[in-house]
């Protein structure tokens, strides 16, 4: 008897080809479209993206000859994703809704729904891979691996998954290049073979994040200030020679930009609309070099900026993660208090991996970069890898 797989059909080519490959492998496949958001106040150009995507998913399912259902998860999305995201932005942090979507919805609530349909696995069109091994205790350990296509690797978005979720997950296209997926779709005549990749939010579709935030969060006038180009007194800490908690905290602490005597250069409509590293959207001109946002303060509603991409205000030696926000996919490799290890890490999707030393201490996990890095924002996820395996992640504090 073939095993049953529920595929999250998004309406795009990746999940459709994933379903096709599972059929070829002999699985019994059911397609489900997740209806996650239907607030028409955030649509643009009178488009209704979830309806378009749902129709595309239905047509793909018909073409493949598999059962198709629509699962309304909008209430859970609002509670678990949207409300959390608003709270984070209002507090001056930068959450990643796609990471949250996978942790809270696709591999939690959606997985639960699939299991109620007697499914053995759930599958998605993510560009990542999975394997497993048996440890000395006879336990199966699952590994989350990067996708074979380096330009499409989406393992970062799955950095919060647990072993129990990986056990039930399949990633049928993770071993393929995007061009190969397109070619398969074309060869079998999928109706969405030429559909462009979605660039919007995971739960809204075509709507861009700034548009969504501006329609949901209230404007609040505040000051834009500039850290001086010269005589700013900023000095990037050296790599710490001591690994006690005090030394690590000093090395990874953000700058206090008020000590630089920043100058007011303009006005904004709300610090919660901006994120660290952002270049566009300030509306301040007449500068020698482009302005970059180097920090925001939600408490005082202040946006801090600096001129030029080489300004030290953009750089950090490291960051910290509160212990309650540390997550190990490979729990068998979790650092104990007092231990440290070197990993390759990233703090944004598609960012090239860079070297970082992780130190687990009583209060926090400290992440010290071998070379200073730009645009570290509170609320983002840092993910750490060993070779091409994602080992763990945490929310930047």
XYZ file of N, CA and C in Angstrom, residues 132-275:
432
model
N 18.777 11.470 7.002
C 18.735 11.017 8.386
C 19.797 9.957 8.626
N 20.076 9.715 9.909
C 20.972 8.626 10.293
C 20.529 8.095 11.653
N 21.015 6.924 12.003
C 20.710 6.311 13.290
C 21.897 6.530 14.213
N 21.666 7.137 15.386
C 22.770 7.368 16.320
C 23.058 6.119 17.152
N 24.022 6.234 18.055
C 24.449 5.079 18.846
C 23.351 4.565 19.770
N 22.398 5.431 20.096
C 21.286 5.025 20.961
C 20.128 4.407 20.168
N 20.310 4.296 18.859
C 19.267 3.720 18.023
C 18.181 4.700 17.628
N 18.413 6.007 17.862
C 17.431 7.035 17.529
C 17.687 7.560 16.117
N 16.626 7.894 15.414
C 16.762 8.500 14.090
C 16.955 10.001 14.236
N 18.032 10.520 13.668
C 18.336 11.949 13.683
C 18.151 12.485 12.264
N 17.298 13.495 12.127
C 17.030 14.093 10.817
C 17.901 15.332 10.612
N 18.384 15.479 9.392
C 19.246 16.612 9.047
C 18.549 17.470 7.993
N 18.554 18.791 8.212
C 18.031 19.751 7.238
C 19.212 20.306 6.453
N 19.206 20.057 5.148
C 20.332 20.422 4.291
C 19.943 21.514 3.303
N 20.942 22.266 2.880
C 20.715 23.324 1.898
C 20.235 22.731 0.580
N 19.476 23.514 -0.177
C 19.048 23.100 -1.500
C 20.222 23.025 -2.462
N 20.090 22.189 -3.481
C 21.184 22.005 -4.436
C 21.436 23.252 -5.276
N 20.400 24.069 -5.473
C 20.547 25.309 -6.237
C 20.955 26.427 -5.274
N 22.214 26.884 -5.332
C 22.669 27.900 -4.366
C 21.926 29.220 -4.487
N 21.348 29.494 -5.655
C 20.605 30.744 -5.842
C 19.181 30.665 -5.303
N 18.716 29.456 -4.995
C 17.349 29.286 -4.518
C 17.272 28.595 -3.153
N 18.402 28.269 -2.555
C 18.402 27.563 -1.271
C 17.490 28.279 -0.274
N 16.493 27.551 0.245
C 15.520 28.139 1.166
C 15.591 27.519 2.559
N 16.687 26.868 2.877
C 16.821 26.247 4.194
C 16.684 27.271 5.313
N 17.147 28.506 5.086
C 17.052 29.564 6.107
C 15.618 29.742 6.594
N 14.657 29.650 5.670
C 13.258 29.851 6.040
C 12.720 28.732 6.938
N 13.450 27.613 6.999
C 13.025 26.469 7.798
C 13.869 26.307 9.058
N 14.559 27.376 9.440
C 15.548 27.296 10.525
C 14.945 27.067 11.902
N 13.621 27.141 12.026
C 12.982 26.941 13.321
C 12.274 25.587 13.434
N 12.468 24.717 12.465
C 11.803 23.414 12.518
C 12.398 22.524 13.605
N 11.555 21.594 14.076
C 11.965 20.633 15.100
C 12.163 19.256 14.466
N 12.811 18.370 15.183
C 13.025 17.008 14.697
C 11.697 16.327 14.366
N 10.688 16.525 15.208
C 9.390 15.878 14.977
C 8.740 16.377 13.694
N 8.989 17.655 13.324
C 8.441 18.202 12.090
C 9.214 17.696 10.875
N 10.536 17.655 10.999
C 11.356 17.140 9.899
C 11.047 15.682 9.603
N 10.705 14.931 10.637
C 10.399 13.510 10.447
C 9.247 13.317 9.479
N 8.315 14.265 9.433
C 7.119 14.150 8.604
C 7.197 14.987 7.329
N 8.339 15.604 7.044
C 8.464 16.540 5.923
C 9.187 15.914 4.737
N 8.714 16.238 3.544
C 9.386 15.866 2.303
C 9.618 17.123 1.466
N 10.778 17.182 0.817
C 11.134 18.321 -0.035
C 11.525 17.771 -1.415
N 10.538 17.472 -2.263
C 10.801 16.716 -3.497
C 11.684 17.414 -4.518
N 11.759 18.755 -4.492
C 12.542 19.442 -5.533
C 13.879 19.956 -5.000
N 14.213 19.667 -3.759
C 15.419 20.238 -3.152
C 16.715 19.848 -3.827
N 16.706 18.722 -4.552
C 17.924 18.257 -5.220
C 18.066 18.831 -6.623
N 17.095 19.654 -7.042
C 17.063 20.182 -8.407
C 17.455 21.654 -8.467
N 17.873 22.081 -9.656
C 18.046 23.496 -9.951
C 16.681 24.076 -10.351
N 16.501 25.365 -10.154
C 15.245 26.000 -10.554
C 14.969 25.786 -12.040
N 16.006 25.875 -12.847
C 15.830 25.695 -14.292
C 15.312 24.293 -14.611
N 15.738 23.295 -13.845
C 15.268 21.929 -14.051
C 13.792 21.802 -13.685
N 13.388 22.488 -12.605
C 11.988 22.462 -12.191
C 11.113 23.072 -13.282
N 11.550 24.197 -13.825
C 10.805 24.835 -14.921
C 10.704 23.897 -16.125
N 11.794 23.208 -16.423
C 11.819 22.324 -17.579
C 10.865 21.146 -17.388
N 10.841 20.582 -16.175
C 9.907 19.484 -15.887
C 8.468 19.959 -16.064
N 8.162 21.126 -15.518
C 6.805 21.673 -15.626
C 6.402 21.858 -17.085
N 7.351 22.322 -17.881
C 7.080 22.538 -19.304
C 6.876 21.209 -20.027
N 7.717 20.228 -19.698
C 7.663 18.931 -20.375
C 6.334 18.215 -20.132
N 5.812 18.311 -18.889
C 4.572 17.592 -18.579
C 3.331 18.445 -18.840
N 3.560 19.703 -19.263
C 2.453 20.559 -19.659
C 1.673 21.185 -18.522
N 2.289 21.404 -17.388
C 1.598 22.038 -16.268
C 1.072 23.411 -16.675
N -0.160 23.748 -16.323
C -0.739 25.031 -16.743
C -0.039 26.238 -16.133
N 0.695 26.050 -15.017
C 1.405 27.172 -14.387
C 2.904 27.115 -14.630
N 3.327 26.420 -15.679
C 4.755 26.207 -15.934
C 5.531 27.507 -16.077
N 4.905 28.543 -16.619
C 5.601 29.811 -16.862
C 5.279 30.869 -15.805
N 4.544 30.496 -14.757
C 4.165 31.477 -13.737
C 5.383 31.993 -13.002
N 5.448 33.312 -12.807
C 6.570 33.926 -12.110
C 6.531 33.579 -10.623
N 7.718 33.596 -9.987
C 7.801 33.340 -8.553
C 7.147 34.474 -7.787
N 6.497 34.146 -6.691
C 5.876 35.161 -5.841
C 6.943 35.965 -5.126
N 6.742 37.289 -5.086
C 7.682 38.176 -4.399
C 7.050 38.857 -3.190
N 5.838 38.493 -2.866
C 5.134 39.146 -1.764
C 5.298 38.409 -0.452
N 4.424 38.747 0.508
C 4.450 38.099 1.807
C 3.898 36.684 1.714
N 4.346 35.834 2.624
C 3.936 34.433 2.557
C 2.442 34.272 2.745
N 1.778 35.231 3.386
C 0.358 35.059 3.669
C -0.532 36.008 2.882
N 0.055 36.908 2.111
C -0.756 37.882 1.374
C -0.551 37.746 -0.128
N 0.621 37.289 -0.550
C 0.849 37.119 -1.974
C 1.524 38.327 -2.585
N 0.785 39.064 -3.429
C 1.410 40.134 -4.202
C 1.648 41.412 -3.396
N 1.070 41.524 -2.228
C 1.214 42.751 -1.441
C 2.597 42.816 -0.806
N 3.262 43.947 -0.947
C 4.592 44.132 -0.372
C 4.483 44.512 1.101
N 5.504 44.161 1.856
C 5.492 44.392 3.298
C 5.294 45.858 3.671
N 6.015 46.820 3.060
C 5.793 48.223 3.448
C 4.349 48.672 3.248
N 3.725 48.219 2.141
C 2.326 48.570 1.886
C 1.440 48.014 2.984
N 1.682 46.786 3.346
C 0.892 46.134 4.387
C 1.049 46.859 5.723
N 2.288 47.164 6.095
C 2.524 47.828 7.374
C 1.866 49.207 7.425
N 1.965 49.945 6.337
C 1.423 51.304 6.323
C -0.100 51.309 6.391
N -0.726 50.204 5.962
C -2.176 50.135 6.049
C -2.650 49.606 7.399
N -1.727 49.059 8.190
C -2.116 48.448 9.451
C -1.578 49.183 10.682
N -0.431 49.858 10.554
C 0.156 50.581 11.681
C -0.040 52.086 11.484
N -0.324 52.780 12.562
C -0.619 54.204 12.472
C 0.650 55.029 12.287
N 0.600 56.049 11.408
C 1.745 56.964 11.278
C 2.012 57.696 12.594
N 3.284 58.004 12.818
C 3.678 58.663 14.066
C 4.930 59.490 13.766
N 4.760 60.808 13.693
C 5.872 61.694 13.333
C 7.026 61.584 14.332
N 8.251 61.551 13.774
C 9.439 61.486 14.618
C 10.645 62.050 13.888
N 11.774 62.096 14.568
C 12.984 62.705 14.015
C 13.863 61.686 13.283
N 14.410 62.140 12.146
C 15.500 61.429 11.483
C 16.789 62.142 11.878
N 17.724 61.422 12.454
C 18.985 62.029 12.869
C 20.137 61.330 12.162
N 21.249 62.066 12.014
C 22.418 61.541 11.297
C 23.626 61.452 12.218
N 24.251 60.273 12.215
C 25.521 60.096 12.921
C 26.606 60.783 12.096
N 27.468 61.608 12.688
C 28.469 62.350 11.912
C 29.373 61.438 11.076
N 29.831 62.004 9.943
C 30.788 61.274 9.113
C 32.139 61.165 9.793
N 32.525 62.202 10.506
C 33.821 62.237 11.181
C 33.618 62.585 12.650
N 34.610 62.241 13.436
C 34.596 62.548 14.875
C 33.353 61.984 15.575
N 32.966 60.795 15.133
C 31.778 60.176 15.731
C 32.116 59.343 16.967
N 33.388 59.021 17.131
C 33.793 58.274 18.323
C 33.426 56.802 18.311
N 32.988 56.287 17.168
C 32.600 54.877 17.101
C 33.813 54.001 16.807
N 33.925 52.917 17.527
C 35.029 51.987 17.318
C 34.491 50.563 17.395
N 34.662 49.822 16.320
C 34.182 48.443 16.286
C 35.056 47.605 17.211
N 34.463 46.874 18.147
C 35.267 46.084 19.087
C 36.130 45.051 18.360
N 37.277 44.764 18.943
C 38.108 43.682 18.430
C 37.490 42.346 18.821
N 37.922 41.285 18.155
C 37.459 39.957 18.546
C 37.895 39.715 19.988
N 36.977 39.350 20.878
C 37.304 39.287 22.310
C 38.386 38.256 22.621
N 39.355 38.667 23.437
C 40.421 37.764 23.864
C 39.987 36.899 25.048
N 38.989 37.378 25.791
C 38.429 36.622 26.910
C 37.024 36.148 26.525
N 36.635 34.976 27.029
C 35.309 34.467 26.674
C 34.371 34.429 27.872
N 34.624 35.327 28.858
C 33.673 35.465 29.947
C 32.464 36.251 29.453
N 31.357 36.163 30.180
C 30.101 36.756 29.719
C 30.205 38.266 29.570
N 30.942 38.934 30.451
C 31.059 40.394 30.366
C 31.786 40.808 29.095
N 32.889 40.142 28.781
C 33.654 40.470 27.568
C 32.834 40.211 26.317
N 32.088 39.105 26.308
C 31.264 38.774 25.144
C 30.120 39.768 24.981
N 29.535 40.193 26.096
C 28.437 41.169 26.037
C 28.929 42.496 25.470
N 30.129 42.914 25.859
C 30.692 44.169 25.344
C 30.960 44.057 23.847
N 31.509 42.927 23.409
C 31.870 42.745 21.998
C 30.650 42.705 21.088
N 29.533 42.225 21.612
C 28.356 42.030 20.762
C 27.280 43.098 20.945
N 27.517 44.061 21.832
C 26.511 45.094 22.095
C 26.408 46.067 20.919
N 25.204 46.546 20.599
C 25.064 47.568 19.554
C 25.626 48.902 20.026
N 25.915 49.787 19.097
C 26.398 51.124 19.443
C 25.310 51.929 20.149
N 25.736 52.824 21.018
C 24.841 53.836 21.583
C 25.043 55.106 20.765
N 24.166 55.332 19.801
C 24.381 56.427 18.862
C 24.136 57.803 19.466
N 23.482 57.878 20.593
C 23.288 59.172 21.238
C 24.615 59.783 21.682
N 25.619 58.956 21.933
C 26.936 59.467 22.350
C 27.672 60.147 21.204
N 27.192 59.972 19.953
C 27.843 60.583 18.794
C 27.321 61.994 18.514
N 26.358 62.457 19.332
C 25.719 63.771 19.142
C 25.145 63.900 17.730
N 24.214 63.012 17.367
C 23.640 63.041 16.012
C 22.847 64.320 15.766
N 22.793 64.709 14.493
C 22.130 65.942 14.075
C 20.784 65.619 13.426
N 19.758 66.369 13.785
C 18.436 66.189 13.186
C 18.477 66.662 11.729
N 18.047 65.783 10.799
C 18.105 66.131 9.369
C 16.759 65.980 8.670
N 15.748 65.541 9.397
C 14.448 65.377 8.752
C 13.423 64.767 9.685
N 12.292 64.411 9.086
C 11.175 63.866 9.850
C 10.632 62.618 9.147
N 10.175 61.667 9.928
C 9.611 60.437 9.375
C 8.195 60.224 9.916
N 7.518 59.192 9.396
C 6.132 58.927 9.779
C 5.980 57.749 10.743
N 7.098 57.271 11.298
C 7.019 56.162 12.244
C 8.246 55.281 12.156
N 8.983 55.179 13.260
C 10.196 54.363 13.260
C 9.902 52.909 12.933
N 8.661 52.459 13.206
C 8.312 51.056 12.968
C 8.206 50.725 11.479
N 8.244 51.741 10.600
C 8.207 51.483 9.162
C 9.596 51.239 8.570
N 10.641 51.338 9.373
C 12.009 51.269 8.860
C 12.781 50.136 9.527
N 13.809 49.655 8.831
C 14.632 48.593 9.375
C 16.107 48.901 9.135
